[in-house]
GROMACS .gro file of C-alpha atoms in nm:
model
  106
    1UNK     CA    1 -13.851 -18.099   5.640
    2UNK     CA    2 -13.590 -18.201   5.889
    3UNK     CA    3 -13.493 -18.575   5.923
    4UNK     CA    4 -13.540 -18.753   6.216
    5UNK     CA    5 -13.352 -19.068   6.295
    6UNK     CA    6 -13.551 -19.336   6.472
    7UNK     CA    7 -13.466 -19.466   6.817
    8UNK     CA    8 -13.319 -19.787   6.812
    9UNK     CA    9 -13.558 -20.113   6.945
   10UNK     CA   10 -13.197 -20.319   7.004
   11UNK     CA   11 -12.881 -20.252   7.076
   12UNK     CA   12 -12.597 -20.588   7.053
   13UNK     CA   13 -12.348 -20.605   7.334
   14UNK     CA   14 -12.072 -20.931   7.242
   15UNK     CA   15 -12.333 -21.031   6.950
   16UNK     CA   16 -12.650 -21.035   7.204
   17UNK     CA   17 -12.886 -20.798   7.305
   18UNK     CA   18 -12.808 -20.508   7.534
   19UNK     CA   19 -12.981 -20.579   7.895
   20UNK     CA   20 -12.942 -20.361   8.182
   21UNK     CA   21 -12.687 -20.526   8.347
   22UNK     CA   22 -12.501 -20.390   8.017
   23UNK     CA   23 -12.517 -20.038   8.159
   24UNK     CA   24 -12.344 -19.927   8.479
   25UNK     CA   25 -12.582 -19.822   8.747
   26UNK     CA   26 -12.304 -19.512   8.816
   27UNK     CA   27 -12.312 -19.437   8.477
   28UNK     CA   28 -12.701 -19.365   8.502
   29UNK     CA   29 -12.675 -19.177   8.829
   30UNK     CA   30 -12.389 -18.972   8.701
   31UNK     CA   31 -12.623 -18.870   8.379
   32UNK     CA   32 -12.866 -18.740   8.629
   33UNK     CA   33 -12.587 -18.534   8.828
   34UNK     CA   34 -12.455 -18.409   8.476
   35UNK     CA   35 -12.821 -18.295   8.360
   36UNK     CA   36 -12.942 -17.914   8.528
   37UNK     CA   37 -13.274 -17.961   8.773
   38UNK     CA   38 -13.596 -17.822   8.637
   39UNK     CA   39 -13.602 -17.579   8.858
   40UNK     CA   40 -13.452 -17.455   9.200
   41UNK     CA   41 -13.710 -17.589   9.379
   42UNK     CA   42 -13.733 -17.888   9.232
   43UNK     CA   43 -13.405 -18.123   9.166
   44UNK     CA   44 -13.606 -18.314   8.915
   45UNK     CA   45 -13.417 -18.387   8.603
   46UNK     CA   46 -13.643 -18.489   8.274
   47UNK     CA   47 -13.643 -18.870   8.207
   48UNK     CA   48 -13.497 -18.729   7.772
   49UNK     CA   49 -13.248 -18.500   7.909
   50UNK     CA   50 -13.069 -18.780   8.130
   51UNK     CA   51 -13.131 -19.051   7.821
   52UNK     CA   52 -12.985 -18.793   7.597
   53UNK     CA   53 -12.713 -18.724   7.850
   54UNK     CA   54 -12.614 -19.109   7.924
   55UNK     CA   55 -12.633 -19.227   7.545
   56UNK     CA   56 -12.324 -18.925   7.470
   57UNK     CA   57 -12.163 -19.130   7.714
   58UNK     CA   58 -12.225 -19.512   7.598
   59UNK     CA   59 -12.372 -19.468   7.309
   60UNK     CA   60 -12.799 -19.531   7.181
   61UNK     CA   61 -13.020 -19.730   7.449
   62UNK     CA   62 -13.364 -19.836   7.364
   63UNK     CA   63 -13.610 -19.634   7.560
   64UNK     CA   64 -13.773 -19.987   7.693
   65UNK     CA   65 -13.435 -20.089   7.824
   66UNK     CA   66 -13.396 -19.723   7.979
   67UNK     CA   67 -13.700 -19.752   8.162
   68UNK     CA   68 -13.612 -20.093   8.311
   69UNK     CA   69 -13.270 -19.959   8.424
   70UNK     CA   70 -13.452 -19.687   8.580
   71UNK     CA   71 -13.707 -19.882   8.742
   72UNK     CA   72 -13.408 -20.131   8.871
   73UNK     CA   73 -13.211 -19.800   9.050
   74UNK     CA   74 -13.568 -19.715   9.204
   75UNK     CA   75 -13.575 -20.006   9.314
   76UNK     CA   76 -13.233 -20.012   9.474
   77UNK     CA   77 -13.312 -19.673   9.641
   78UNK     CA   78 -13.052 -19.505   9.435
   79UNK     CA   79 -13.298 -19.267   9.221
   80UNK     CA   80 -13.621 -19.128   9.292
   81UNK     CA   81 -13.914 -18.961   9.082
   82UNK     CA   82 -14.121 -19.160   8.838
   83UNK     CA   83 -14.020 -19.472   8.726
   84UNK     CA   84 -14.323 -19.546   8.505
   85UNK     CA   85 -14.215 -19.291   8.306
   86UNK     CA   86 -14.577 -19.078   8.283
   87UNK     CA   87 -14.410 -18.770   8.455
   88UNK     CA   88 -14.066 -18.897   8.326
   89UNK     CA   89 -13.862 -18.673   8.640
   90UNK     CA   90 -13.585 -18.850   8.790
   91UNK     CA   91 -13.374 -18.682   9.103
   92UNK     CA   92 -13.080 -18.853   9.327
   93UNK     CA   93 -13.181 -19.019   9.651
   94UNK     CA   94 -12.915 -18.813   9.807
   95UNK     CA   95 -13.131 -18.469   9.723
   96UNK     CA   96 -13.425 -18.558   9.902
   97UNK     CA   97 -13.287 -18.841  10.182
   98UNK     CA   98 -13.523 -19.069  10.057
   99UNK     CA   99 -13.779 -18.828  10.293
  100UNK     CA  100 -14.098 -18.812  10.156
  101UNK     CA  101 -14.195 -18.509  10.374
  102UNK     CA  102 -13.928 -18.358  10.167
  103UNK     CA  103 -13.971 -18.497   9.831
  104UNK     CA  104 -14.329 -18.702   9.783
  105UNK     CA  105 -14.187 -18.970   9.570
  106UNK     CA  106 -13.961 -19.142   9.718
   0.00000   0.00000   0.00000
């Protein structure tokens, strides 16, 4: 049976816990340019692909403090997708102009 390591629930930064201030808001969007879109219709990237993609940069995040980032560059208008994480697709503003004619979930 293969072992699994469990994701961590905390993560210290300077002997407190990580918050997303901790993590760059570039260094998210740049894991979404890095990751492939789903398809070439669709320049939806999965929410584990760009996790899996920004911890190789800066190391394990805790999937609650992922989310809030997320939710935090939705609500600065630099992502789009689903921030709730239920479909778990993320995309670049830029892709879609923030149109929802274009997108639908912006």
């Amino acid at each position: 049976m293969p072992h699994t390591t469990e994701r961590p629930t905390i993560r210290l930064v300077n002997g407190r816990r990580m918050q997303c201030k901790d993590i760059p808001d570039e260094a998210v969007c740049d894991a979404v340019r890095r990751v492939q879109p789903s398809g070439p219709a669709a320049p939806w990237r999965m929410r584990w692909d760009v996790q899996a993609e920004l911890e190789a940069r800066i190391g394990p995040i805790p999937e609650k403090l992922f989310l809030a980032k997320v939710r935090r560059l939705f609500a600065k208008k630099l992502l789009g997708g689903c921030d709730c994480g239920c479909r778990g697709d993320y995309h670049l503003i830029e892709e879609c102009q923030g149109d929802p004619y274009i997108c639908g979930y912006c």
